[in-house]
Short mmCIF file of C-alpha atoms in Angstrom, two decimals:
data_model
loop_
_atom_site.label_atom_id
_atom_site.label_comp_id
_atom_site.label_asym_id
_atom_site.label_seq_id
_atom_site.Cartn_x
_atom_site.Cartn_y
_atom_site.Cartn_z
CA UNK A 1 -18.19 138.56 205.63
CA UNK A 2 -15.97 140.43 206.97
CA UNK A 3 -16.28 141.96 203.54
CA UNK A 4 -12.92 142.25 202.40
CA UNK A 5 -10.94 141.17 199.02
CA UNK A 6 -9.69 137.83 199.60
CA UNK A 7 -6.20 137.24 198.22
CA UNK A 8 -5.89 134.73 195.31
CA UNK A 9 -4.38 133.98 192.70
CA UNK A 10 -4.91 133.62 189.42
CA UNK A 11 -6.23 130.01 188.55
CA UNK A 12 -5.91 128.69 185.00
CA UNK A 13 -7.40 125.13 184.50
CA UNK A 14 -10.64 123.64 182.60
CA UNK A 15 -14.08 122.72 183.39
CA UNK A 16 -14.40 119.75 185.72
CA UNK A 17 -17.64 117.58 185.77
CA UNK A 18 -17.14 117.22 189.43
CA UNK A 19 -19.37 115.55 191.87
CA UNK A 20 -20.72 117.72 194.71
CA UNK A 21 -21.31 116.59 198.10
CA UNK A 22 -25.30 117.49 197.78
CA UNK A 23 -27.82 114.82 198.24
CA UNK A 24 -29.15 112.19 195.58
CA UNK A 25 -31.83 113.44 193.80
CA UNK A 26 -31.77 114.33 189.97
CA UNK A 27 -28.89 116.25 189.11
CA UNK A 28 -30.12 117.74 185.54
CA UNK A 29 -29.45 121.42 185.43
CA UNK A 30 -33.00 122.06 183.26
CA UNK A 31 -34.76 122.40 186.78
CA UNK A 32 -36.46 118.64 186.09
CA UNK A 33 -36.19 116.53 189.12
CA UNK A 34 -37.60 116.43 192.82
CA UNK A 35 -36.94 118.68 195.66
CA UNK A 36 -35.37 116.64 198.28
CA UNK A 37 -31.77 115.27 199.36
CA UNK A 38 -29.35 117.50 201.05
CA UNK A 39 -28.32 120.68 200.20
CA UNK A 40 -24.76 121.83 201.35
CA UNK A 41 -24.44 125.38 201.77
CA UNK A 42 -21.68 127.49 201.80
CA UNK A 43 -21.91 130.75 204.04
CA UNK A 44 -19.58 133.34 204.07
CA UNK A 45 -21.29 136.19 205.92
CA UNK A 46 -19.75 137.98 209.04
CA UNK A 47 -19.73 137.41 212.47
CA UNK A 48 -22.82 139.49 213.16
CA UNK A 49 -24.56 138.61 210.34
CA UNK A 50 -24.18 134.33 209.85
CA UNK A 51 -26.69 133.31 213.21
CA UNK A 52 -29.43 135.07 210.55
CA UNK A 53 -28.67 133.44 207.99
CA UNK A 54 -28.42 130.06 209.53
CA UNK A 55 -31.79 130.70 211.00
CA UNK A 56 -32.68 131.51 207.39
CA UNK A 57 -31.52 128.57 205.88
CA UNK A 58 -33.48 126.29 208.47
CA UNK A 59 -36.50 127.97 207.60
CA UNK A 60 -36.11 126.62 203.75
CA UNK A 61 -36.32 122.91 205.53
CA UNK A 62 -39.63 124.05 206.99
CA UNK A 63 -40.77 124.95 203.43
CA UNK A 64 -39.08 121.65 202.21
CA UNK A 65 -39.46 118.88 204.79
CA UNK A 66 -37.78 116.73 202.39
CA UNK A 67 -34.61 118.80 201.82
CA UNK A 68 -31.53 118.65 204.59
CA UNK A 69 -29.74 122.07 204.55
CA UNK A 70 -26.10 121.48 205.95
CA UNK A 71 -25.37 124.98 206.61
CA UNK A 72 -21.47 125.50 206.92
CA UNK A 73 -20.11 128.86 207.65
CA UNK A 74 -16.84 129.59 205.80
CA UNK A 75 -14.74 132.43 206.51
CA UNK A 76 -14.73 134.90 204.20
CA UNK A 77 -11.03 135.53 203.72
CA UNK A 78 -10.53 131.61 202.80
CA UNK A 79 -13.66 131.15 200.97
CA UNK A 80 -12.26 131.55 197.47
CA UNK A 81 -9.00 129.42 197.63
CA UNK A 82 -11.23 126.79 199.94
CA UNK A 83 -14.36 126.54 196.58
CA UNK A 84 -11.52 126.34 194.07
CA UNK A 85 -9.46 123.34 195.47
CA UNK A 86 -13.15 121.74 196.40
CA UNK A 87 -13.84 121.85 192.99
CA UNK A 88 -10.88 121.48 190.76
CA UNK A 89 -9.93 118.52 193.16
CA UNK A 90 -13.24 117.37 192.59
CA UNK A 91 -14.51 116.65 196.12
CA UNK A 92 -16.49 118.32 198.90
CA UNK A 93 -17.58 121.40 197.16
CA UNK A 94 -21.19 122.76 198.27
CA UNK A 95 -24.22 122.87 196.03
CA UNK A 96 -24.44 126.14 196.75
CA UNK A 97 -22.27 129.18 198.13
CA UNK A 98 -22.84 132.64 198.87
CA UNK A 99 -20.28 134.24 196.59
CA UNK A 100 -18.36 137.64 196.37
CA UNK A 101 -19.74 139.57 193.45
CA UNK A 102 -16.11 139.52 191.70
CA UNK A 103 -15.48 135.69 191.91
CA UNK A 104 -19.16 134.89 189.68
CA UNK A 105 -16.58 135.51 186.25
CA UNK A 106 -13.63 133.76 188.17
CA UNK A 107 -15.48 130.55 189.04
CA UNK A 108 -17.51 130.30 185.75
CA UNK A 109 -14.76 130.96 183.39
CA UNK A 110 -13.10 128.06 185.11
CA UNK A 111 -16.12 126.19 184.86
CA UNK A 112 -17.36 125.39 188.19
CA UNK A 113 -20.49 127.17 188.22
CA UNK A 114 -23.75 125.80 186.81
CA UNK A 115 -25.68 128.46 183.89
CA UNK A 116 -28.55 129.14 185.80
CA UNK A 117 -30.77 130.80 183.08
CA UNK A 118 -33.88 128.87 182.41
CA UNK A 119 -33.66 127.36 185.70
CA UNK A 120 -36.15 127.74 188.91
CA UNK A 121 -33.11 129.89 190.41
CA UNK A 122 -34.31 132.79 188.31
CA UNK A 123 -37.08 133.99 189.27
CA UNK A 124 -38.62 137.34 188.49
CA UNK A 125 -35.32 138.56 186.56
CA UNK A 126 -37.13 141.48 186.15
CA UNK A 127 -37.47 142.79 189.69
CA UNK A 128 -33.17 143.27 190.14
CA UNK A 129 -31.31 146.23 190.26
CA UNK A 130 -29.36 146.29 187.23
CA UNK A 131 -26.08 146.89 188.47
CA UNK A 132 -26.71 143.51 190.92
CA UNK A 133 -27.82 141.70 188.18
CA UNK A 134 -24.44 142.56 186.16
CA UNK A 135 -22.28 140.95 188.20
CA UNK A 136 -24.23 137.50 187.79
CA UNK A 137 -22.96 137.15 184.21
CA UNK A 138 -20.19 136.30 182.62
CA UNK A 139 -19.80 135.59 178.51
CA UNK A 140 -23.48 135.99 177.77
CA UNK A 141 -24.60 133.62 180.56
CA UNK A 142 -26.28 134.14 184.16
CA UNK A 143 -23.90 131.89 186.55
CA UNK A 144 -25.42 133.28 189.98
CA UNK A 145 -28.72 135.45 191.32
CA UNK A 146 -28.35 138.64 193.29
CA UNK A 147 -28.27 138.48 196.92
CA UNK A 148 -26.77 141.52 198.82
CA UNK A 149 -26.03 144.75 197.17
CA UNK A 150 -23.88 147.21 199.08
CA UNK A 151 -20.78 149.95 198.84
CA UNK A 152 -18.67 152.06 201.22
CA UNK A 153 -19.69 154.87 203.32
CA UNK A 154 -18.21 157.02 206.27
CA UNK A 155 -19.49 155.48 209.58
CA UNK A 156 -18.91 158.07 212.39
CA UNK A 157 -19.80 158.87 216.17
CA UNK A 158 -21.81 161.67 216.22
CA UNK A 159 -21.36 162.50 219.86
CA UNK A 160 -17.50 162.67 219.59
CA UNK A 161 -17.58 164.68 216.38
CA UNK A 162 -19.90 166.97 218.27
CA UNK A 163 -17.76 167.49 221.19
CA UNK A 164 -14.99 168.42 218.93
CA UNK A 165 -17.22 171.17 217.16
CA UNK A 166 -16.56 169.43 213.68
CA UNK A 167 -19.09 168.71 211.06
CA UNK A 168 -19.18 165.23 208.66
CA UNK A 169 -15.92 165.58 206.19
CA UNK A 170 -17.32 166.01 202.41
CA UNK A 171 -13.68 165.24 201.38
CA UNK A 172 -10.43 163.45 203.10
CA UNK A 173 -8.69 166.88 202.88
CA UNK A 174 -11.48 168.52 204.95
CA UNK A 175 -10.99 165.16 207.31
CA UNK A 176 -7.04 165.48 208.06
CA UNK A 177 -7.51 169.55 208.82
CA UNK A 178 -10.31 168.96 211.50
CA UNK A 179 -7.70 165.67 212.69
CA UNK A 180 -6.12 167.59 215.43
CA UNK A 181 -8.95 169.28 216.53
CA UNK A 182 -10.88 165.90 217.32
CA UNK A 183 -7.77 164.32 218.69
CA UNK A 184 -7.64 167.42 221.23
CA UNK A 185 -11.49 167.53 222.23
CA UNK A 186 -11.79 164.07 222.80
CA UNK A 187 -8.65 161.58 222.78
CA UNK A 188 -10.03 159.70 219.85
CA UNK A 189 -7.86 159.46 216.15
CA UNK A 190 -9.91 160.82 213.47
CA UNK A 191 -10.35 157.73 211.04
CA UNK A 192 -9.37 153.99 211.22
CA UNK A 193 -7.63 153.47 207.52
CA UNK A 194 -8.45 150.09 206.14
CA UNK A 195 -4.87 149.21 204.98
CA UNK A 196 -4.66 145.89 204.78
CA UNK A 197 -7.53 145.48 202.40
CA UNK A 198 -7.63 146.25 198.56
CA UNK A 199 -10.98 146.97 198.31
CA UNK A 200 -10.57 150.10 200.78
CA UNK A 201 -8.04 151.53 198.54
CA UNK A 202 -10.87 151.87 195.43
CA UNK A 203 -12.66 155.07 197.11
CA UNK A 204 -8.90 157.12 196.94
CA UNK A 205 -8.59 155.89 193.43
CA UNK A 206 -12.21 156.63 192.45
CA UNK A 207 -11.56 159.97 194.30
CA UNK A 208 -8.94 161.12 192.23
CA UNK A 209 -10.40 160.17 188.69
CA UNK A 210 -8.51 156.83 188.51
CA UNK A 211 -9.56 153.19 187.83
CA UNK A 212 -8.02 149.80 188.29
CA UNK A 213 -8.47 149.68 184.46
CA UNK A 214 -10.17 150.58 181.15
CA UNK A 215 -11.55 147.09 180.55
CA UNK A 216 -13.17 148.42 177.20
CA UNK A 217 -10.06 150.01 176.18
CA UNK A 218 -7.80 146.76 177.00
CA UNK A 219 -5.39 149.27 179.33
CA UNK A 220 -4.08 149.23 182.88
CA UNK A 221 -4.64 152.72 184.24
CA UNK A 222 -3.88 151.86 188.16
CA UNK A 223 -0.13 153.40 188.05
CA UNK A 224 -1.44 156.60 186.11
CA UNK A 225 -1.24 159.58 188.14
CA UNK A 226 -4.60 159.34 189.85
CA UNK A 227 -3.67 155.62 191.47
CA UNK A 228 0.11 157.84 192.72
CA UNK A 229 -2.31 160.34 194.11
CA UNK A 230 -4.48 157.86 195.74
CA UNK A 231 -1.77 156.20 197.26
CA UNK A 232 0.12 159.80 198.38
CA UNK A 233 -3.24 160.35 200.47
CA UNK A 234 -3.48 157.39 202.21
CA UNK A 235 0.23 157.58 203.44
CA UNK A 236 -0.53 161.36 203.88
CA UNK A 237 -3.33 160.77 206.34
CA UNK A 238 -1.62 158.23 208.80
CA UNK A 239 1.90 160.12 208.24
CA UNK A 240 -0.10 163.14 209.55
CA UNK A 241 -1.68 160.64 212.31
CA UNK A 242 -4.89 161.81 211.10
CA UNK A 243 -5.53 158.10 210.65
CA UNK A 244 -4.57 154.96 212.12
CA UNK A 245 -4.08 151.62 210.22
CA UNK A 246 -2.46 148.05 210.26
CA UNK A 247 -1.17 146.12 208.43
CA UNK A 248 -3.52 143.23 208.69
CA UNK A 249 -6.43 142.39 211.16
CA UNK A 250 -8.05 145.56 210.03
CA UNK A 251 -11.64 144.34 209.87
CA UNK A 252 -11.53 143.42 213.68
CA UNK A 253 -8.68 145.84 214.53
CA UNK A 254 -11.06 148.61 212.92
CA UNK A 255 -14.34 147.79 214.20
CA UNK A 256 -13.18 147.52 217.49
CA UNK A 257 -11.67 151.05 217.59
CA UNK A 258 -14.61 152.41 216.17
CA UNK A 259 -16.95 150.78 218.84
CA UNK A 260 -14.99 151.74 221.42
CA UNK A 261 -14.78 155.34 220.66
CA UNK A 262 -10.82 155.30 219.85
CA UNK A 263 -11.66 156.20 216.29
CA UNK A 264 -14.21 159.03 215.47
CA UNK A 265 -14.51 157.59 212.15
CA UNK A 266 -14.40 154.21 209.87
CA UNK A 267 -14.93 153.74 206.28
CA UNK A 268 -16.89 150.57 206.37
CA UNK A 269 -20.15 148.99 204.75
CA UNK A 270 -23.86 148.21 205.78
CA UNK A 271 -22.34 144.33 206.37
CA UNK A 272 -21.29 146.13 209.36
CA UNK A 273 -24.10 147.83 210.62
CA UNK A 274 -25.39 145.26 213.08
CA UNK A 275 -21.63 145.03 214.39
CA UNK A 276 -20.87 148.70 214.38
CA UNK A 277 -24.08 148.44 217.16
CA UNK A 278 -22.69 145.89 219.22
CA UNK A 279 -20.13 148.11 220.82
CA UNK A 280 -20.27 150.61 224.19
CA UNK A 281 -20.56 153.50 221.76
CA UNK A 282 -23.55 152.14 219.83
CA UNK A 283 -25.52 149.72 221.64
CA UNK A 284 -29.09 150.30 223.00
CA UNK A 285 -29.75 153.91 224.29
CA UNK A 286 -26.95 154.90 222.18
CA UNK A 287 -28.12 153.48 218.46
CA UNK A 288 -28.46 156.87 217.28
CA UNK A 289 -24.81 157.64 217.97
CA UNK A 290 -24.08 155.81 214.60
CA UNK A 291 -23.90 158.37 211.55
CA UNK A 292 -23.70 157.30 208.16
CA UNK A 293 -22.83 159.62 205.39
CA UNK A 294 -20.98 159.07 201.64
CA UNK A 295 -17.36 158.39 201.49
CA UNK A 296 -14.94 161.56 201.72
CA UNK A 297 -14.12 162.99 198.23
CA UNK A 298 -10.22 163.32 196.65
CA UNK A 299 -9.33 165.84 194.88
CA UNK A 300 -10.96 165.04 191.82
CA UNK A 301 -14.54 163.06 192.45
CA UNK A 302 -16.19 161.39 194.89
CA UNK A 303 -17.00 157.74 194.68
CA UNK A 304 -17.13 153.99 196.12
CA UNK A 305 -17.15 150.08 194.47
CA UNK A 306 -19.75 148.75 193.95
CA UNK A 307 -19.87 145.20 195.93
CA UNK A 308 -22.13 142.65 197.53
CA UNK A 309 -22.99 138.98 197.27
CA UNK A 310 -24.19 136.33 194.76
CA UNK A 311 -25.68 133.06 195.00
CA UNK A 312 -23.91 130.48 192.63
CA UNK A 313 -24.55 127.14 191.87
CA UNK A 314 -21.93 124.45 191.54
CA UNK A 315 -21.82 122.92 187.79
CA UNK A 316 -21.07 119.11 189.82
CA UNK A 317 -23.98 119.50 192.25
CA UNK A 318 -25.81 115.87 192.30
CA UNK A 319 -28.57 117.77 193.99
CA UNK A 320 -29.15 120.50 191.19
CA UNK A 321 -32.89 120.94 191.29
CA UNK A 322 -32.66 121.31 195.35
CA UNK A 323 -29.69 123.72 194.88
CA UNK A 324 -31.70 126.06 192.19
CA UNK A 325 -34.82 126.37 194.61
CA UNK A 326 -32.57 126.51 197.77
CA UNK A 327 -30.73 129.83 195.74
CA UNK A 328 -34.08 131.15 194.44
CA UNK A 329 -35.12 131.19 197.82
CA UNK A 330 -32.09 133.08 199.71
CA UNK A 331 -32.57 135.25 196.79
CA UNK A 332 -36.46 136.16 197.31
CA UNK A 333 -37.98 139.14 198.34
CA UNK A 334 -39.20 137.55 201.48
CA UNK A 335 -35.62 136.95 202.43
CA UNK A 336 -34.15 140.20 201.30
CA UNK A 337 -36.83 141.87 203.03
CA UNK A 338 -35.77 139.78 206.08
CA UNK A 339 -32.27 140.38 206.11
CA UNK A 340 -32.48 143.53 205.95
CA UNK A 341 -34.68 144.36 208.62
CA UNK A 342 -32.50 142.08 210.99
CA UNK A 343 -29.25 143.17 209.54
CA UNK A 344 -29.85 146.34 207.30
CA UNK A 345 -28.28 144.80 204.25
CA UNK A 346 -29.34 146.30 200.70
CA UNK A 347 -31.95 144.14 198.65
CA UNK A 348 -31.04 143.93 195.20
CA UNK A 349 -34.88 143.84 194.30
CA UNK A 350 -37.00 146.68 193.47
CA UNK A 351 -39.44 145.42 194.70
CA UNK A 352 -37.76 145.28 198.20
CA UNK A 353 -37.15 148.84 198.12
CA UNK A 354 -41.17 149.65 197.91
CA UNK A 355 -42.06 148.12 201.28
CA UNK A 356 -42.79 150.53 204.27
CA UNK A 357 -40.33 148.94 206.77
CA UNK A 358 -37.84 148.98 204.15
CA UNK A 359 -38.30 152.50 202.97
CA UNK A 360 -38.17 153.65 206.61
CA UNK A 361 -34.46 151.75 207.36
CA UNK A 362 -32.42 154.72 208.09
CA UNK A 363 -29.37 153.02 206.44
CA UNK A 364 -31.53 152.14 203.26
CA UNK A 365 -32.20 155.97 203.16
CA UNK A 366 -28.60 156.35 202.70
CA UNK A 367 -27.18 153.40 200.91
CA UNK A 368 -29.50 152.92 198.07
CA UNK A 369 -28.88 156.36 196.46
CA UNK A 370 -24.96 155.54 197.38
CA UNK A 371 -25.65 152.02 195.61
CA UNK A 372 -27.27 153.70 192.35
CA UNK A 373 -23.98 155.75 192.10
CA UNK A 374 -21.43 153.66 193.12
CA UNK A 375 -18.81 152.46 190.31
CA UNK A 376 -18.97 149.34 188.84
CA UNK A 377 -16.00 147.22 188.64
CA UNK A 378 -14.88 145.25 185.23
CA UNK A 379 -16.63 141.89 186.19
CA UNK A 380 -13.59 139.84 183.83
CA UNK A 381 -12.37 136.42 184.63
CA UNK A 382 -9.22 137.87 185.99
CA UNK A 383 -10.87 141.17 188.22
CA UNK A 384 -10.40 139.39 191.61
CA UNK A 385 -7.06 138.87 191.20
CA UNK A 386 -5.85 142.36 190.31
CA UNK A 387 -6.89 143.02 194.39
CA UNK A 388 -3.67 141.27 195.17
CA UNK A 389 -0.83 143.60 193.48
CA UNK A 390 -2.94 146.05 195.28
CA UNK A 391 -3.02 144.68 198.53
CA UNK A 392 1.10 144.86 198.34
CA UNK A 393 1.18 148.21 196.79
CA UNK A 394 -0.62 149.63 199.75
CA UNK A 395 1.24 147.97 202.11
CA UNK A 396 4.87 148.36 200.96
CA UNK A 397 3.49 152.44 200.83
CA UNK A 398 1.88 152.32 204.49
CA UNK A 399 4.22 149.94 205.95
CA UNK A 400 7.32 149.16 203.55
CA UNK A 401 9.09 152.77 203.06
CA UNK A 402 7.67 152.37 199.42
CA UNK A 403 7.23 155.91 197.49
CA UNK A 404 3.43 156.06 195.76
CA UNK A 405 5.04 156.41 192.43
CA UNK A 406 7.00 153.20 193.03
CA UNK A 407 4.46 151.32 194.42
CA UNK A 408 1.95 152.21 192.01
CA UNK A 409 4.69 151.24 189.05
CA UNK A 410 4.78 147.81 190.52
CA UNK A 411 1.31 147.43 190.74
CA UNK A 412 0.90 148.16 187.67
CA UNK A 413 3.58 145.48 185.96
CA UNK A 414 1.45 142.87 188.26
CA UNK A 415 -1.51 143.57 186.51
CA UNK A 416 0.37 143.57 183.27
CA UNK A 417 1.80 140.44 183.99
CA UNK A 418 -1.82 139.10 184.87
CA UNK A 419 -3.71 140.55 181.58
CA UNK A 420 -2.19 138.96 179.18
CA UNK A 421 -3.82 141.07 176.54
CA UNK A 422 -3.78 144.54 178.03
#
């Protein structure tokens, strides 16, 4: 990715028996049929991250000298509008996509994702973490298989912490006192604030007790007082120019800084890792200058989103038995393991977790125990789009002269608008 929220809106439509533009072999979703054709797949991994996974999808055709793998790499912030006009038009969507954890209940309760359960694309159910595997189903039914598991956590640069005699913030309040300090000792801002991206907001929210919404309870809770909090300390931290943020272009705009050394910290994800290295401050010699540590507390908790990627299947794919081993396969431990020893993504097997080189990953160390407490979002049809009224909350606060109690009111008469039923 650039791992991000992607904003869409809300899609109402029905099922469509489309037809795929996968190969011609047996299309029956029961697994029958033979393992050959072409497989279109749909990748929406970041810039550091996609030259693996290409490389990884080859490698399937070398397992399956009868199967053509057209690898297409989609960017991530177009992916979800792209699959749904692909498939409700009912032309040129891929047998199989790498999909955002909150767009498995979006896709399948508009029908364009294929059941997978009794199907070769499950295999060893077992072995998943349980919080991956609940994002793969929606309404009783298994419409994807874990891929990626991941969640936020505070990159920083050692060395310039260091030379400004501060230690890793354990809460943003801690973070905007020692500001100045770093600023003075070395020339660099404190953080790079994600501001242009709903998903960033979540660890302010979590941080003051809040939630998007009470999905068991049927009630929005984002414009209680813990979502005006959240957004009074965002605003709070770049009013005090403890932070810097934009209004869009922050994936590149904050990477960059933090590479270069212009930020002395970044809340970002282990999608990132491989990037994060690929800058002056970071690269070679200076690997170890990357620190890792949990997300700065509010006032009331500490805590991050749960996130990561799926593997669905589309429900018009001619080339279904192809597409179910093709998933299985990006889905294995052999290619977990792979991925993240070349990239230091999270497995979302157990099994994964139990292998020496994995064990020893130094982000591993860190991110699975950040995984295991991360929050879970309400995987409902409608969940992605709630990240939109967000998106324009934060902004009008950061960038529109917006008050957090207004912004959060309007955010939450979006959501009302959206949730019919809430």
């Amino acid at each position: 990715m650039r791992r991000g929220i992607g904003a869409t809106a809300l899609v109402a439509g029905l099922a469509l028996a489309a037809t795929a533009c996968g190969g011609d072999s047996d299309g029956a979703g029961n697994g029958n049929g033979k393992i050959e054709g072409t497989v279109t797949y749909w990748d929406t991994s970041n810039d550091g991250e996609k030259d693996t996974y290409k490389k990884i999808a080859e490698d399937f055709e070398k397992k399956h000298p009868k199967v053509d793998v057209k690898y297409v790499h989609v960017n991530f912030g177009d992916a979800n509008q792209k699959f749904k006009n692909a498939a409700g038009g009912n032309s040129g969507a891929p047998d199989v996509m790498r999909t955002e954890v909150a767009w498995v209940a979006d896709f399948a309760n508009l029908g364009y994702l294929a059941p997978l359960d009794g199907t070769p694309a499950l295999d060893n159910e077992s072995d998943y973490l349980k919080t991956a595997a609940g994002s793969t189903r929606f309404k009783g039914k298994t419409y994807a298989v874990p891929q990626v598991t991941d969640t936020l956590g505070l990159f920083y640069n050692k060395r310039l912490l260091k030379k400004a005699g501060v230690e890793v913030p354990s809460s943003f309040a801690e973070l905007k006192k020692n500001a100045k300090k770093i600023k003075d000792k070395t020339g660099a801002t404190a953080l790079y604030l994600r501001g242009d991206d709903p998903y960033w907001f979540l660890p302010y929210l979590y941080g003051e007790g809040g939630d998007l919404i009470d999905a068991e309870r049927k009630k929005v809770t984002v414009d209680d007082k813990p979502g005006v909090r959240a957004l009074a300390t965002m605003k709070d931290l770049v009013d005090s120019k403890a932070a810097v943020t934009d209004s869009s272009d922050g994936q590149e705009n904050g990477i960059k800084a933090f590479q270069e050394g212009k930020v002395a910290m970044i809340i970002d994800g282990p999608w990132d890792i491989a990037l994060a290295r690929e800058g002056k401050e970071f690269k070679g010699a200076d690997a170890d200058n990357l620190g890792v540590a949990p997300v700065p507390a509010g006032s009331k908790a500490q805590g991050s989103p749960q996130g990561g990627w799926n593997l669905s299947v589309y429900a018009g794919s001619k080339n279904m038995r192809a597409a179910q081993e093709f998933a299985k396969y990006m889905s294995s431990a052999e290619v977990q393991a792979r991925t993240t020893k070349e990239l230091s993504l999270l497995p979302t097997r157990k099994s994964v977790y139990e292998r020496d080189a994995v064990r020893r990953n130094e982000m591993v160390k860190f991110f699975r125990p950040a995984v295991e407490k991360a929050v879970q979002r309400p995987w409902i049809a409608e969940g992605n789009s709630l990240f939109e009224p967000v998106r324009v909350g934060v902004d009008g606060v950061l960038a529109g002269g917006k008050s957090p109690k207004e912004a959060a009111a309007k955010t939450g008469a979006e959501f009302r608008k959206l949730l019919k039923d809430y």
